[in-house]
Structure formats: C-alpha cells, structure tokens
C-alpha cells in the first residue's frame, strides 16, 4: 500500500479510480469529512488532563449486492462511521492517533458492506498546522473481531389496541416509556374504522398495513417525541439514541422472507417483538390471547412499564 494510494482515497473520484485494488472493478465509496471532536489523547504529559480537537476524515469502499433501490437497509449508513468513532473514544483513553485509527478501522470493517477503510486523523491544536496519521485497512486484516460487535439494542415493545390513542393517560404513559430502562417501540392496532376491501390478498395486505401506518402518523402528530420508523437501519439508529419509536410495518413486513401471515396489529406486534429480540411485549387495550417467544405482559395506560 503506497502513500499515494492512501492520499488518493480522499481525492477526486477520477484519481481514486486509478488506485483501485488490482484485479477488481472500482468500488462505491461513502465518506465522512471534517468531523471534529474534543478528545483527551496524547503520549506527552502536557496532553493529559486536557482535551484537544481531532479532525476525522474517513472513506470506506463498499460492496454492493444488487441495486440499492433507494432502500436504506441495503447500504452502509453514514451513522455507522460516526458511531465507530464514538465507541472507540468512549472505550478508553489512548496515547497514539495510530492506535485510535486502527481501532476505528477495525470496527468499521465489521460492517458486512465494508471492504476497505481509509482514515485520516489530525490534531488541530498541537502546532501551527494539522498533525496527523493516515491509514488504510482491508476487511479481516487485523484480527480484531467479535468483541467489537456492539449488541443490537433490545427494545421494550408496547402494543396499543384500538382506541388507545384517545386515552386521557396517553401522554403520561409516553413519559414513562421515555424514562424507562430500555428503548421503547410502540406498535399499533389499525383504527376501528371502515377501510377499503380488495379481493386480491396482496392488495388487502397493503391496505391493512397502511391503516396501521396512518395510526402511527396520528400518534406522531399528537406528540413530537414519537418518531415513526419503518426500517431496521433507522430503528437501530433511533434505539441507540433512546428515541421513542412508533413502528410503521409495511417495509419490514413486505421485505421479510418469512414474514408474518396475518396483518392485524397484534399479530404484527408479536412478529416484530420476536424479530427484534425484545425484552418484552407489553399489551395495552387488548384481551386477545397471545403466544410469543419473548415475554408477554399485560398492562394498562396507568401502570408502570
């Protein structure tokens, strides 16, 4: 790996193409530029007990399996780059930029789509210019592995039956979910209102799913703390930030290879809780019997969650 090749990673795409791995077609890239953080780092005594600005530039070559089709779950999200930085900065204090760069690259290359990572980290406060390191790493090149994989967040899934969005205790219940010990995802029943009927099963399935999504947008419109989410990528991002989520089921259900057979809100909530490895499924506003591989608890709008 030449210095020119490392520098080309951050250059114009035409120059980058000249530095493609031998024998391979040019790969797509995603990048993070001019990301500045205040960090305590350094081997010298004068760098201890104080922070200094670091600037991060990251380029990742990514593998594609078929067209993206404007689907966020088929790409490597930019958030995974900033999360890799955050995770390593929170792990422990290090002396060397080289160490930090290695660890961030290791973490990024655990992503399935990541093929090669280029990192530049610069200290902005150590002299009249920027002092830094540049590295490039290939997937599987360092040996650090499973211990870096952050476990997926385990949510508390709360199912609200029909009519629960008009319950007077709804705001207080949302307060408790936000203050709870786990990220919360709300699943909803379809509104108890007439909806179109279709003789085509797939068309009716979409109609039923859209009815639930209408309820999700009603809840989000009433309380701005609720974020409507429809993809695994956005769910993961939101749960890691303890954002209160409301599930819009169409995308995950229709994309699933072995998805749920029924389209009623409760059946979908059970499938979703099992798919996400939920801590528990809390049922509010329904007396229907439920079987699930995750713990199921009946609750009310007034009881702790």
Short mmCIF file of C-alpha atoms in Angstrom, two decimals, residues 2-271:
data_model
loop_
_atom_site.label_atom_id
_atom_site.label_comp_id
_atom_site.label_asym_id
_atom_site.label_seq_id
_atom_site.Cartn_x
_atom_site.Cartn_y
_atom_site.Cartn_z
CA UNK A 2 1.61 3.24 -1.13
CA UNK A 3 1.30 6.66 0.43
CA UNK A 4 -0.11 7.91 -2.86
CA UNK A 5 -2.88 5.35 -2.69
CA UNK A 6 -3.83 6.40 0.82
CA UNK A 7 -3.92 10.04 -0.16
CA UNK A 8 -5.93 9.26 -3.27
CA UNK A 9 -8.75 7.92 -1.10
CA UNK A 10 -9.55 11.48 -0.09
CA UNK A 11 -9.01 12.94 -3.56
CA UNK A 12 -11.20 13.46 -6.62
CA UNK A 13 -13.03 10.29 -7.77
CA UNK A 14 -11.03 10.25 -11.01
CA UNK A 15 -7.78 9.92 -9.08
CA UNK A 16 -9.34 7.39 -6.73
CA UNK A 17 -10.30 5.19 -9.68
CA UNK A 18 -6.67 4.97 -10.71
CA UNK A 19 -5.86 3.45 -7.33
CA UNK A 20 -8.48 0.68 -7.39
CA UNK A 21 -7.39 -2.65 -5.93
CA UNK A 22 -5.63 -4.69 -8.66
CA UNK A 23 -7.95 -7.05 -10.50
CA UNK A 24 -11.16 -5.52 -9.17
CA UNK A 25 -13.75 -3.14 -10.54
CA UNK A 26 -13.99 0.29 -8.91
CA UNK A 27 -15.98 0.15 -5.69
CA UNK A 28 -18.51 2.64 -4.44
CA UNK A 29 -17.39 4.80 -1.54
CA UNK A 30 -19.00 6.60 1.34
CA UNK A 31 -17.18 9.30 3.25
CA UNK A 32 -17.15 11.37 6.40
CA UNK A 33 -15.22 14.64 6.14
CA UNK A 34 -14.13 17.32 8.61
CA UNK A 35 -15.71 15.62 11.62
CA UNK A 36 -14.20 17.42 14.65
CA UNK A 37 -14.31 16.12 18.22
CA UNK A 38 -12.84 17.31 21.53
CA UNK A 39 -10.73 14.41 22.84
CA UNK A 40 -8.19 13.74 25.58
CA UNK A 41 -5.38 11.94 23.78
CA UNK A 42 -1.59 12.02 23.61
CA UNK A 43 1.56 10.44 25.00
CA UNK A 44 3.07 13.64 26.38
CA UNK A 45 2.42 14.77 29.91
CA UNK A 46 1.17 18.16 28.75
CA UNK A 47 -1.62 16.39 26.83
CA UNK A 48 -3.03 14.70 29.92
CA UNK A 49 -5.98 16.17 31.76
CA UNK A 50 -6.98 18.38 28.84
CA UNK A 51 -8.80 17.95 25.57
CA UNK A 52 -7.76 18.89 22.07
CA UNK A 53 -9.54 18.95 18.77
CA UNK A 54 -9.24 15.98 16.45
CA UNK A 55 -10.45 16.05 12.86
CA UNK A 56 -11.61 12.77 11.33
CA UNK A 57 -11.80 12.03 7.61
CA UNK A 58 -13.00 8.56 6.66
CA UNK A 59 -13.56 6.91 3.29
CA UNK A 60 -15.00 3.40 3.08
CA UNK A 61 -15.14 1.32 -0.08
CA UNK A 62 -18.36 -0.68 -0.03
CA UNK A 63 -19.59 -3.87 -1.66
CA UNK A 64 -22.96 -3.88 -3.37
CA UNK A 65 -25.22 -6.91 -3.81
CA UNK A 66 -27.62 -5.81 -6.50
CA UNK A 67 -29.21 -2.38 -6.93
CA UNK A 68 -29.78 -0.15 -3.92
CA UNK A 69 -33.37 0.64 -4.98
CA UNK A 70 -33.43 3.67 -2.69
CA UNK A 71 -33.55 1.27 0.30
CA UNK A 72 -31.64 2.40 3.41
CA UNK A 73 -31.31 -1.18 4.65
CA UNK A 74 -29.17 -2.07 1.59
CA UNK A 75 -26.43 0.46 2.19
CA UNK A 76 -23.78 1.14 4.79
CA UNK A 77 -25.19 4.06 6.76
CA UNK A 78 -23.03 7.11 7.41
CA UNK A 79 -24.10 6.84 11.03
CA UNK A 80 -22.02 3.68 11.37
CA UNK A 81 -18.90 5.76 10.77
CA UNK A 82 -19.66 8.30 13.49
CA UNK A 83 -20.78 5.50 15.81
CA UNK A 84 -17.42 3.74 15.32
CA UNK A 85 -15.65 6.95 16.34
CA UNK A 86 -17.94 7.43 19.35
CA UNK A 87 -17.48 3.83 20.51
CA UNK A 88 -13.69 3.96 20.42
CA UNK A 89 -13.48 7.39 22.06
CA UNK A 90 -15.73 6.12 24.85
CA UNK A 91 -13.81 2.87 25.28
CA UNK A 92 -10.58 4.13 26.86
CA UNK A 93 -8.00 6.86 26.64
CA UNK A 94 -5.22 6.12 24.14
CA UNK A 95 -1.87 7.76 23.61
CA UNK A 96 -1.45 7.47 19.85
CA UNK A 97 -3.51 8.55 16.88
CA UNK A 98 -2.27 5.39 15.19
CA UNK A 99 -3.95 3.26 17.86
CA UNK A 100 -7.21 5.17 17.60
CA UNK A 101 -7.21 4.96 13.82
CA UNK A 102 -6.59 1.19 13.90
CA UNK A 103 -9.45 0.61 16.31
CA UNK A 104 -11.92 2.73 14.38
CA UNK A 105 -10.98 0.96 11.13
CA UNK A 106 -11.43 -2.44 12.79
CA UNK A 107 -14.89 -1.51 13.94
CA UNK A 108 -15.98 -0.12 10.57
CA UNK A 109 -14.72 -3.20 8.73
CA UNK A 110 -17.00 -5.42 10.78
CA UNK A 111 -19.88 -4.00 8.73
CA UNK A 112 -20.88 -6.53 6.04
CA UNK A 113 -20.70 -4.00 3.21
CA UNK A 114 -17.32 -2.51 4.16
CA UNK A 115 -14.41 -3.75 2.00
CA UNK A 116 -11.64 -1.24 2.72
CA UNK A 117 -11.35 1.74 5.05
CA UNK A 118 -9.16 4.82 4.73
CA UNK A 119 -8.77 7.02 7.83
CA UNK A 120 -7.07 10.33 8.41
CA UNK A 121 -7.00 11.73 11.95
CA UNK A 122 -5.39 15.09 12.65
CA UNK A 123 -4.61 17.02 15.81
CA UNK A 124 -5.60 20.63 15.25
CA UNK A 125 -4.20 22.22 18.44
CA UNK A 126 -0.64 20.85 18.66
CA UNK A 127 1.07 23.29 16.34
CA UNK A 128 0.63 25.90 13.64
CA UNK A 129 -0.76 23.26 11.28
CA UNK A 130 -2.55 19.93 11.49
CA UNK A 131 -0.54 16.93 12.71
CA UNK A 132 -1.95 13.54 11.85
CA UNK A 133 -1.86 9.99 10.56
CA UNK A 134 -3.36 8.27 7.55
CA UNK A 135 -4.04 4.53 7.38
CA UNK A 136 -5.79 2.06 5.10
CA UNK A 137 -7.10 -1.32 6.22
CA UNK A 138 -8.71 -4.26 4.45
CA UNK A 139 -11.51 -6.36 5.88
CA UNK A 140 -10.10 -9.17 8.01
CA UNK A 141 -6.63 -7.73 8.08
CA UNK A 142 -6.12 -7.11 11.80
CA UNK A 143 -7.71 -9.99 13.66
CA UNK A 144 -9.85 -7.91 15.99
CA UNK A 145 -13.32 -9.35 15.74
CA UNK A 146 -16.36 -10.35 17.66
CA UNK A 147 -15.52 -8.42 20.81
CA UNK A 148 -16.10 -5.20 18.88
CA UNK A 149 -19.60 -6.07 17.72
CA UNK A 150 -22.00 -3.98 19.75
CA UNK A 151 -25.10 -5.98 20.67
CA UNK A 152 -28.25 -4.79 18.99
CA UNK A 153 -30.47 -2.75 21.32
CA UNK A 154 -33.23 -4.80 22.92
CA UNK A 155 -36.39 -2.73 22.91
CA UNK A 156 -39.48 -2.84 25.08
CA UNK A 157 -42.27 -3.29 22.54
CA UNK A 158 -45.62 -1.82 23.57
CA UNK A 159 -48.78 -2.70 21.67
CA UNK A 160 -51.66 -0.23 21.90
CA UNK A 161 -55.06 -1.59 20.94
CA UNK A 162 -57.73 0.25 19.00
CA UNK A 163 -58.92 3.41 20.74
CA UNK A 164 -55.86 3.77 22.96
CA UNK A 165 -54.63 6.86 21.08
CA UNK A 166 -57.63 8.77 22.51
CA UNK A 167 -56.97 7.65 26.09
CA UNK A 168 -56.53 10.55 28.53
CA UNK A 169 -53.49 8.85 30.12
CA UNK A 170 -51.56 8.52 26.85
CA UNK A 171 -49.16 11.47 27.46
CA UNK A 172 -48.24 10.17 30.92
CA UNK A 173 -47.69 6.67 29.51
CA UNK A 174 -45.32 8.10 26.89
CA UNK A 175 -43.46 9.92 29.67
CA UNK A 176 -42.86 6.61 31.43
CA UNK A 177 -41.67 4.91 28.25
CA UNK A 178 -39.14 7.66 27.59
CA UNK A 179 -37.85 7.49 31.16
CA UNK A 180 -37.71 3.68 31.14
CA UNK A 181 -34.70 1.41 31.37
CA UNK A 182 -34.81 0.30 27.71
CA UNK A 183 -35.56 1.88 24.34
CA UNK A 184 -39.25 1.63 23.56
CA UNK A 185 -41.03 0.90 20.30
CA UNK A 186 -44.80 1.33 20.04
CA UNK A 187 -46.83 -0.94 17.78
CA UNK A 188 -50.41 -0.02 16.99
CA UNK A 189 -53.69 -1.59 16.02
CA UNK A 190 -55.43 -0.29 12.95
CA UNK A 191 -58.09 2.33 13.70
CA UNK A 192 -61.54 0.85 14.27
CA UNK A 193 -62.87 2.47 11.13
CA UNK A 194 -64.14 1.22 7.76
CA UNK A 195 -61.40 0.63 5.22
CA UNK A 196 -61.40 -0.45 1.56
CA UNK A 197 -61.74 -4.14 0.78
CA UNK A 198 -60.00 -5.89 -2.10
CA UNK A 199 -60.41 -9.42 -3.45
CA UNK A 200 -56.63 -9.53 -4.06
CA UNK A 201 -54.80 -10.79 -0.97
CA UNK A 202 -51.66 -8.73 -1.54
CA UNK A 203 -53.65 -5.58 -2.15
CA UNK A 204 -55.66 -6.13 1.03
CA UNK A 205 -52.47 -6.78 2.97
CA UNK A 206 -51.09 -3.43 1.86
CA UNK A 207 -54.37 -1.71 2.75
CA UNK A 208 -54.29 -3.22 6.26
CA UNK A 209 -50.66 -2.24 6.77
CA UNK A 210 -51.33 1.31 5.60
CA UNK A 211 -54.20 1.59 8.07
CA UNK A 212 -51.74 0.86 10.90
CA UNK A 213 -49.27 3.36 9.49
CA UNK A 214 -51.99 6.01 9.44
CA UNK A 215 -52.42 5.43 13.18
CA UNK A 216 -48.66 5.75 13.64
CA UNK A 217 -48.65 9.16 11.96
CA UNK A 218 -51.63 10.25 14.04
CA UNK A 219 -49.66 9.47 17.21
CA UNK A 220 -46.55 11.22 15.93
CA UNK A 221 -48.63 14.25 15.03
CA UNK A 222 -50.02 14.45 18.55
CA UNK A 223 -46.69 14.03 20.33
CA UNK A 224 -43.49 15.24 18.67
CA UNK A 225 -41.38 12.94 20.83
CA UNK A 226 -42.62 9.98 18.79
CA UNK A 227 -40.58 9.07 15.71
CA UNK A 228 -42.24 6.97 13.02
CA UNK A 229 -39.72 4.39 11.73
CA UNK A 230 -40.04 1.75 9.02
CA UNK A 231 -36.59 0.18 8.54
CA UNK A 232 -34.15 -1.85 10.61
CA UNK A 233 -31.43 0.71 9.96
CA UNK A 234 -33.47 3.62 11.28
CA UNK A 235 -34.74 1.56 14.21
CA UNK A 236 -31.20 0.67 15.22
CA UNK A 237 -30.11 4.30 14.94
CA UNK A 238 -33.08 5.60 16.92
CA UNK A 239 -32.94 2.98 19.68
CA UNK A 240 -29.25 3.59 20.30
CA UNK A 241 -30.20 7.22 20.93
CA UNK A 242 -33.16 6.27 23.17
CA UNK A 243 -35.63 7.82 20.76
CA UNK A 244 -39.24 6.81 21.34
CA UNK A 245 -40.24 4.99 18.13
CA UNK A 246 -43.57 4.16 16.52
CA UNK A 247 -43.34 1.27 14.09
CA UNK A 248 -44.66 1.66 10.54
CA UNK A 249 -44.78 -2.01 9.48
CA UNK A 250 -45.12 -2.06 5.68
CA UNK A 251 -41.45 -2.12 4.69
CA UNK A 252 -40.20 -4.74 7.14
CA UNK A 253 -43.23 -6.97 6.68
CA UNK A 254 -43.26 -6.86 2.88
CA UNK A 255 -39.47 -7.25 2.66
CA UNK A 256 -39.33 -10.22 5.03
CA UNK A 257 -38.51 -13.62 3.51
CA UNK A 258 -40.50 -15.41 6.21
CA UNK A 259 -42.81 -12.67 7.40
CA UNK A 260 -45.99 -12.78 9.47
CA UNK A 261 -49.02 -14.43 7.87
CA UNK A 262 -51.61 -12.13 9.46
CA UNK A 263 -51.87 -8.37 9.04
CA UNK A 264 -53.71 -7.37 12.20
CA UNK A 265 -51.83 -5.08 14.54
CA UNK A 266 -51.42 -7.56 17.39
CA UNK A 267 -50.03 -10.35 15.20
CA UNK A 268 -47.62 -7.89 13.65
CA UNK A 269 -46.54 -6.67 17.10
CA UNK A 270 -45.75 -10.25 18.16
CA UNK A 271 -43.73 -10.85 14.99
#
